[in-house]
Coordinates of C-alpha atoms in Angstrom, one line a residue:
X1 CA -20.8 1.6 -0.7
X2 CA -19.4 4.4 -2.7
X3 CA -20.6 4.7 -6.3
X4 CA -18.4 5.4 -9.3
X5 CA -20.0 6.7 -12.5
X6 CA -19.1 5.7 -16.0
X7 CA -20.4 7.8 -18.8
X8 CA -22.0 6.2 -21.8
X9 CA -22.2 9.1 -24.2
X10 CA -21.0 12.7 -24.5
X11 CA -18.5 11.6 -21.9
X12 CA -15.5 13.8 -21.5
X13 CA -14.4 17.4 -22.2
X14 CA -14.0 16.9 -25.9
X15 CA -17.5 15.7 -26.3
X16 CA -19.2 17.4 -23.5
X17 CA -19.0 20.8 -25.2
X18 CA -21.3 19.5 -27.9
X19 CA -23.9 18.5 -25.3
X20 CA -24.1 22.0 -23.7
X21 CA -22.8 25.2 -25.2
X22 CA -23.0 27.1 -21.9
X23 CA -19.7 25.9 -20.4
X24 CA -19.6 28.7 -17.8
X25 CA -22.6 27.3 -16.0
X26 CA -21.3 23.7 -15.7
X27 CA -20.8 22.2 -12.3
X28 CA -17.4 20.7 -11.6
X29 CA -16.7 17.0 -10.7
X30 CA -13.6 15.0 -9.8
X31 CA -12.3 12.6 -12.4
X32 CA -9.8 9.8 -11.7
X33 CA -7.4 9.8 -14.7
X34 CA -5.1 6.8 -15.0
X35 CA -1.3 7.4 -14.9
X36 CA 0.5 5.2 -17.4
X37 CA 4.1 4.1 -17.4
X38 CA 6.2 1.9 -19.7
X39 CA 7.5 -1.3 -18.2
X40 CA 10.7 -0.8 -20.0
X41 CA 11.1 2.6 -18.3
X42 CA 10.2 1.2 -14.9
X43 CA 12.7 -1.7 -15.2
X44 CA 15.4 0.6 -16.6
X45 CA 15.1 2.9 -13.5
X46 CA 16.1 0.3 -11.0
X47 CA 19.4 1.3 -9.4
X48 CA 21.4 1.5 -6.2
X49 CA 22.6 4.9 -5.0
X50 CA 24.0 6.6 -1.9
X51 CA 21.7 7.3 1.0
X52 CA 18.8 9.8 0.6
X53 CA 15.8 11.1 2.5
X54 CA 12.2 10.5 1.5
X55 CA 8.7 11.9 2.1
X56 CA 6.9 8.7 1.0
X57 CA 4.7 6.6 3.1
X58 CA 6.3 3.3 4.0
X59 CA 6.9 0.4 6.3
X60 CA 9.9 -1.3 8.0
X61 CA 11.7 -4.6 7.7
X62 CA 14.6 -5.9 9.8
X63 CA 17.3 -8.4 8.9
X64 CA 20.3 -9.0 11.2
X65 CA 21.9 -5.6 11.9
X66 CA 20.1 -3.8 9.1
X67 CA 16.9 -1.9 9.1
X68 CA 15.1 -1.4 5.7
X69 CA 12.5 1.4 5.2
X70 CA 10.2 0.5 2.3
X71 CA 9.1 3.9 0.8
X72 CA 6.0 3.0 -1.1
X73 CA 6.6 3.4 -4.9
X74 CA 9.9 5.1 -4.4
X75 CA 12.5 2.6 -3.1
X76 CA 14.2 1.0 -0.1
X77 CA 16.3 2.9 2.3
X78 CA 19.0 0.8 4.0
X79 CA 20.2 1.6 7.6
X80 CA 23.0 0.1 9.5
X81 CA 21.3 -0.6 12.8
X82 CA 24.1 -2.2 14.7
X83 CA 23.7 0.5 17.3
X84 CA 19.9 1.2 17.6
X85 CA 20.8 4.4 19.5
X86 CA 22.6 5.8 16.4
X87 CA 21.3 4.1 13.1
X88 CA 23.2 5.1 10.0
X89 CA 21.5 5.7 6.6
X90 CA 23.9 4.0 4.1
X91 CA 22.2 3.2 0.8
X92 CA 19.1 3.6 -1.3
X93 CA 17.6 1.0 -3.7
X94 CA 15.6 2.9 -6.3
X95 CA 12.5 0.8 -7.1
X96 CA 9.6 3.0 -8.2
X97 CA 7.1 0.1 -7.9
X98 CA 8.1 -1.3 -4.5
X99 CA 5.5 -2.1 -1.9
X100 CA 7.2 -4.9 0.1
X101 CA 10.4 -6.8 0.6
X102 CA 11.7 -10.0 2.3
X103 CA 15.3 -11.0 3.1
X104 CA 16.8 -14.5 3.3
X105 CA 20.5 -14.7 3.9
X106 CA 22.4 -12.6 1.4
X107 CA 19.4 -11.9 -0.8
X108 CA 16.7 -9.3 -0.8
X109 CA 13.4 -9.9 -2.7
X110 CA 11.3 -6.9 -3.7
X111 CA 8.3 -6.2 -5.9
X112 CA 8.4 -3.7 -8.7
X113 CA 4.8 -3.2 -9.7
X114 CA 4.4 -6.5 -11.7
X115 CA 8.0 -7.9 -11.3
X116 CA 9.8 -9.7 -8.6
X117 CA 13.4 -8.4 -8.1
X118 CA 16.2 -10.3 -6.4
X119 CA 19.2 -8.3 -5.0
X120 CA 22.5 -9.6 -3.7
X121 CA 23.2 -7.8 -0.4
X122 CA 26.2 -9.9 0.7
X123 CA 28.2 -6.7 0.4
X124 CA 25.8 -4.0 1.7
X125 CA 28.1 -1.3 0.2
X126 CA 27.7 -2.9 -3.2
X127 CA 24.1 -4.1 -3.6
X128 CA 23.5 -5.6 -7.0
X129 CA 20.4 -6.7 -8.9
X130 CA 20.8 -10.4 -9.9
X131 CA 17.4 -11.5 -11.0
X132 CA 14.1 -10.1 -12.4
X133 CA 11.1 -12.4 -12.6
X134 CA 9.0 -10.4 -15.0
X135 CA 5.1 -10.2 -15.0
X136 CA 4.9 -12.5 -12.0
X137 CA 3.0 -10.3 -9.5
X138 CA -0.4 -8.8 -9.9
X139 CA -0.6 -5.0 -9.2
X140 CA -3.8 -3.1 -8.5
X141 CA -3.4 0.7 -8.0
X142 CA -5.7 2.1 -5.4
X143 CA -8.7 4.0 -6.8
X144 CA -9.0 7.4 -5.1
X145 CA -11.8 7.6 -2.6
X146 CA -13.0 11.0 -3.6
X147 CA -13.2 10.4 -7.3
X148 CA -16.8 10.6 -8.8
X149 CA -15.9 9.6 -12.4
X150 CA -13.4 7.4 -14.1
X151 CA -11.7 8.5 -17.3
X152 CA -11.8 5.2 -19.2
X153 CA -10.6 6.8 -22.4
X154 CA -7.0 6.6 -21.0
X155 CA -6.0 3.1 -21.8
X156 CA -2.6 1.3 -21.4
X157 CA -1.1 0.1 -24.7
X158 CA 2.0 -1.8 -25.6
X159 CA 4.1 -2.4 -22.5
X160 CA 2.3 0.3 -20.5
X161 CA 0.6 -0.3 -17.1
X162 CA -1.6 1.8 -14.9
X163 CA 0.5 2.8 -11.9
X164 CA -2.0 5.2 -10.2
X165 CA -4.5 7.9 -10.7
X166 CA -4.5 11.7 -10.9
X167 CA -7.5 13.7 -9.8
X168 CA -8.7 16.3 -12.3
X169 CA -11.6 18.8 -12.0
X170 CA -13.8 18.7 -15.1
X171 CA -17.2 19.7 -16.1
X172 CA -19.8 17.3 -14.6
X173 CA -21.2 15.2 -17.5
X174 CA -24.9 15.4 -18.3
X175 CA -25.0 12.3 -20.6
X176 CA -26.9 9.1 -19.7
X177 CA -25.0 7.4 -16.9
X178 CA -24.1 3.8 -16.1
X179 CA -23.6 3.3 -12.4
X180 CA -21.1 0.8 -11.2
X181 CA -20.2 -0.1 -7.6
X182 CA -16.7 0.8 -6.4
X183 CA -15.8 -2.9 -6.4
X184 CA -16.0 -2.9 -10.2
X185 CA -13.2 -0.4 -10.4
X186 CA -11.3 -1.3 -7.3
X187 CA -8.9 -3.6 -9.0
X188 CA -6.9 -2.8 -12.1
X189 CA -4.7 -5.8 -12.7
X190 CA -1.8 -4.4 -14.6
X191 CA 0.1 -7.6 -15.2
X192 CA -1.1 -8.5 -19.0
X193 CA 18.2 -19.4 5.9
X194 CA 18.1 -16.6 7.8
X195 CA 15.0 -14.7 7.2
X196 CA 14.3 -11.2 8.3
X197 CA 11.3 -9.8 10.0
X198 CA 8.6 -7.5 8.7
X199 CA 5.9 -5.6 10.5
X200 CA 2.2 -6.5 10.7
X201 CA 1.5 -5.0 7.3
X202 CA 3.9 -7.3 5.5
X203 CA 2.7 -8.9 2.3
X204 CA 5.8 -11.1 1.8
X205 CA 6.8 -14.1 3.9
X206 CA 9.4 -16.9 3.4
X207 CA 9.3 -20.5 4.6
X208 CA 12.3 -22.6 3.8
X209 CA 12.7 -22.3 0.0
X210 CA 9.4 -20.7 -0.8
X211 CA 8.6 -17.0 -1.0
X212 CA 4.9 -16.1 -0.6
X213 CA 3.4 -12.9 -1.7
X214 CA -0.2 -11.8 -1.7
X215 CA -2.2 -9.8 -4.3
X216 CA -5.7 -8.6 -3.6
X217 CA -7.2 -12.1 -4.2
X218 CA -4.5 -14.6 -4.6
X219 CA -1.4 -16.1 -3.1
X220 CA 1.8 -16.3 -5.2
X221 CA 4.4 -19.0 -4.6
X222 CA 8.0 -18.4 -5.8
X223 CA 10.8 -21.0 -5.6
X224 CA 13.9 -19.4 -4.1
X225 CA 16.0 -22.5 -3.6
X226 CA 18.6 -20.8 -5.7
X227 CA 18.0 -17.1 -5.5
X228 CA 20.0 -16.5 -8.7
X229 CA 17.4 -18.6 -10.6
X230 CA 14.3 -17.6 -8.6
X231 CA 11.2 -18.5 -10.5
X232 CA 7.4 -18.2 -10.2
X233 CA 6.0 -21.6 -9.1
X234 CA 2.3 -21.1 -9.0
X235 CA -0.6 -18.8 -8.0
X236 CA -3.6 -19.8 -5.9
X237 CA -6.7 -17.8 -6.2
X238 CA -7.8 -17.5 -2.6
X239 CA -11.3 -16.3 -3.4
X240 CA -11.9 -20.0 -4.3
X241 CA -10.9 -20.8 -0.7
X242 CA -12.4 -17.9 1.2
X243 CA -15.4 -16.7 -0.8
X244 CA -14.5 -13.0 -0.8
X245 CA -12.6 -10.1 0.8
X246 CA -9.4 -8.4 -0.3
X247 CA -6.2 -9.8 1.1
X248 CA -4.1 -7.2 2.9
X249 CA -1.4 -8.8 5.2
X250 CA 0.6 -12.0 5.5
X251 CA 2.0 -13.3 8.8
X252 CA 3.9 -16.6 9.3
X253 CA 4.4 -18.8 12.4
X254 CA 6.2 -22.1 11.9
X255 CA 4.3 -23.8 9.0
X256 CA 1.1 -21.7 9.2
X257 CA 0.3 -18.6 7.1
X258 CA -2.1 -16.2 8.6
X259 CA -3.8 -14.0 6.1
X260 CA -5.4 -10.7 7.2
X261 CA -8.2 -9.6 4.8
X262 CA -11.0 -7.0 4.7
X263 CA -13.4 -9.7 5.9
X264 CA -11.4 -11.6 8.5
X265 CA -8.4 -13.8 9.3
X266 CA -7.6 -17.0 7.5
X267 CA -5.2 -19.8 8.2
X268 CA -3.2 -21.7 5.5
X269 CA -1.1 -24.8 6.1
X270 CA 2.3 -24.5 4.4
X271 CA 3.8 -27.7 5.7
X272 CA 4.4 -28.6 2.1
X273 CA 6.0 -25.2 1.3
X274 CA 5.2 -25.3 -2.4
X275 CA 1.6 -26.5 -2.0
X276 CA -0.1 -24.5 0.8
X277 CA -3.8 -25.1 1.4
X278 CA -6.6 -23.3 3.2
X279 CA -7.5 -24.6 6.7
X280 CA -10.0 -22.2 8.3
X281 CA -11.2 -18.7 8.7
X282 CA -12.5 -16.2 11.3
X283 CA -14.8 -13.6 9.8
X284 CA -15.9 -10.1 10.8
X285 CA -17.6 -7.1 9.1
X286 CA -15.6 -5.4 6.4
X287 CA -12.6 -3.5 7.9
X288 CA -8.8 -3.1 7.6
X289 CA -7.1 -5.6 9.8
X290 CA -3.4 -6.8 10.1
X291 CA -2.8 -9.9 12.2
X292 CA 0.1 -11.1 14.4
X293 CA 0.3 -14.4 16.2
X294 CA 2.2 -15.6 19.3
X295 CA 2.0 -19.3 20.1
X296 CA -1.7 -20.2 20.3
X297 CA -3.1 -16.7 20.2
X298 CA -3.8 -14.3 17.3
X299 CA -4.3 -10.6 17.7
X300 CA -6.1 -8.6 15.0
X301 CA -6.6 -4.8 14.9
X302 CA -9.9 -4.1 13.1
X303 CA -10.3 -0.5 11.9
X304 CA -13.4 0.9 10.3
X305 CA -14.0 4.3 8.7
X306 CA -13.1 5.6 5.3
X307 CA -12.6 2.8 2.8
X308 CA -12.1 0.3 5.6
X309 CA -15.7 -0.2 6.4
X310 CA -18.2 0.8 9.1
X311 CA -17.2 -1.6 11.9
X312 CA -16.3 -0.2 15.3
X313 CA -12.5 0.1 15.9
X314 CA -11.3 -2.8 18.1
X315 CA -8.7 -5.5 18.9
X316 CA -9.9 -9.1 18.5
X317 CA -8.0 -11.8 20.4
X318 CA -8.4 -15.2 18.7
X319 CA -7.6 -18.7 20.1
X320 CA -5.8 -20.6 17.3
X321 CA -4.9 -23.7 19.4
X322 CA -6.9 -25.6 16.8
X323 CA -6.2 -23.8 13.6
X324 CA -9.1 -25.6 12.0
X325 CA -11.5 -23.8 14.4
X326 CA -10.3 -20.4 15.6
X327 CA -12.5 -18.9 18.3
X328 CA -12.9 -15.4 19.6
X329 CA -11.5 -14.9 23.2
X330 CA -12.1 -11.2 23.7
X331 CA -12.7 -7.9 22.0
X332 CA -11.1 -4.6 23.2
X333 CA -12.5 -1.3 21.8
X334 CA -9.8 1.2 20.8
X335 CA -9.6 4.3 18.7
X336 CA -7.8 4.1 15.3
X337 CA -5.8 0.9 15.5
X338 CA -3.3 0.2 12.8
X339 CA -0.3 -2.2 13.1
X340 CA 0.6 -4.3 16.1
X341 CA 3.2 -6.6 17.6
X342 CA 3.5 -9.0 20.5
X343 CA 6.6 -9.8 22.6
X344 CA 7.1 -11.2 26.1
X345 CA 3.5 -10.8 27.2
X346 CA 3.2 -7.2 26.0
X347 CA 1.0 -6.3 23.1
X348 CA 2.1 -3.1 21.3
X349 CA -0.6 -1.3 19.1
X350 CA 0.0 1.6 16.8
X351 CA -3.1 3.9 17.0
X352 CA -2.3 6.5 14.4
X353 CA -2.4 10.0 15.9
X354 CA -3.5 8.4 19.2
X355 CA 0.0 7.1 19.8
X356 CA 1.5 3.8 20.8
X357 CA -0.5 1.7 23.3
X358 CA 1.1 -0.9 25.4
X359 CA -1.1 -3.7 26.8
X360 CA -0.5 -6.4 29.3
X361 CA -1.5 -9.5 27.3
X362 CA -0.8 -12.1 30.0
X363 CA -4.5 -12.7 30.1
X364 CA -5.7 -13.2 26.6
X365 CA -9.3 -12.9 27.6
X366 CA -8.8 -9.5 29.1
X367 CA -6.1 -7.1 27.8
X368 CA -5.0 -4.3 30.2
X369 CA -3.8 -1.0 29.0
X370 CA -0.6 -0.2 30.8
X371 CA 1.0 2.8 29.0
X372 CA 0.5 5.2 26.1
X373 CA 3.3 7.0 24.2
X374 CA 2.5 10.0 22.1
X375 CA 3.2 10.4 18.4
X376 CA 1.9 9.0 15.1
X377 CA 2.3 5.2 15.0
X378 CA 1.3 3.0 12.2
X379 CA 3.3 -0.2 12.6
X380 CA 5.6 -2.1 15.0
X381 CA 8.4 -4.7 15.0
X382 CA 9.2 -6.0 18.5
X383 CA 12.7 -7.5 18.5
X384 CA 14.2 -9.4 21.4
X385 CA 16.6 -6.5 22.0
X386 CA 14.3 -3.5 21.4
X387 CA 11.1 -2.2 19.9
X388 CA 10.9 -0.4 16.5
X389 CA 7.9 1.7 15.5
X390 CA 7.0 3.6 12.4
X391 CA 4.7 6.6 11.9
X392 CA 4.4 9.2 9.2
X393 CA 7.9 9.6 7.9
X394 CA 9.5 8.7 11.2
X395 CA 11.1 5.6 12.7
X396 CA 11.5 5.5 16.5
X397 CA 13.4 2.8 18.5
X398 CA 12.8 2.1 22.2
X399 CA 14.5 -0.1 24.8
X400 CA 12.3 -2.2 27.0
X401 CA 11.9 -1.2 30.7
X402 CA 10.1 -2.7 33.7
X403 CA 6.3 -2.5 34.1
X404 CA 5.6 -2.2 30.3
X405 CA 7.7 1.0 30.0
X406 CA 9.7 2.1 27.0
X407 CA 12.7 4.4 26.7
X408 CA 13.5 6.1 23.4
X409 CA 16.8 5.2 21.9
X410 CA 16.7 7.0 18.6
X411 CA 14.5 8.6 16.0
X412 CA 15.0 8.7 12.3
X413 CA 13.2 11.5 10.4
X414 CA 12.6 10.3 6.8

């Protein structure tokens, strides 16, 4: 595990000079410096504008004839996708703290760092913000992997929150050091119908009148019976259920929530939508792993390397006929798996720069690779009508063909 160093004395540049007068000989080190923003400013910047392009990393969501591209910490791009061969970029919802959305009927729900926002999208040409549930979502900025030291002298005050980190090169401190594991700094909690379909990296899901969102270690339940009066119902700290691991993705099938975490897949019974409870878990070594489910079979891509862990890249196929006792059916080794989707016996897996892999999943105990399509692919939404995939700043739509083939319909460069 990577180590992060906190300095006990003579810590930063103002004080370091007094510890060593020969600055020219000092070795340089990377410091993570918190970026602070005012909640009043963040909330005041929410707006709806005409269509625009973005270079931000993101994911996709589909509701009826609209495709939404969630540009992480920038906003939501709205496309009219009535004709998948010629999607039209029609609007942009400026939300600088957005990471996920969900849609039910005429309402779109989105996070804005620590707030939940509700938009009326009944008139897609006149999207309006109708509700803000303040300080209802936990937000933890990702600590940079390459940082050696953390500048804890930068502290949020008043209504400020830490929204991220900047890397600065500074003189390497020579003071006595306190060593802390990365886990100690990994989480900075800044918080003092007709339902659409998200990809396998979704963190929002809706069941009846409940909206579920996940933070790193808990499940949030919102009551959206009347979207105009949406309110926070409760939070459930899932570490009490699962005993560890950071929660990354949320998938729903009927009344069961499937949680993908850094330590495995977990099932949650949401029959009583406002009182979900833990049922079971399937564990593996630390890794990044979205999960999708079709009928009695769950598919998990497990990716190691970097901050994800040291496990070998693979697809795990899990029998969830008995959700109280999920069992491993098969494991398929594959390079760089990210998001995935399952439709009509075909399993689609985004493998980063290794392209889109199409598997015959008729035999759950033995996946068969049928086709590979080039490109960078991170996530997938398989609709009844066609397939949507997303890579780095690019959305590609395909029609289904015989023998697990795909034909490109359109490509959106973001």
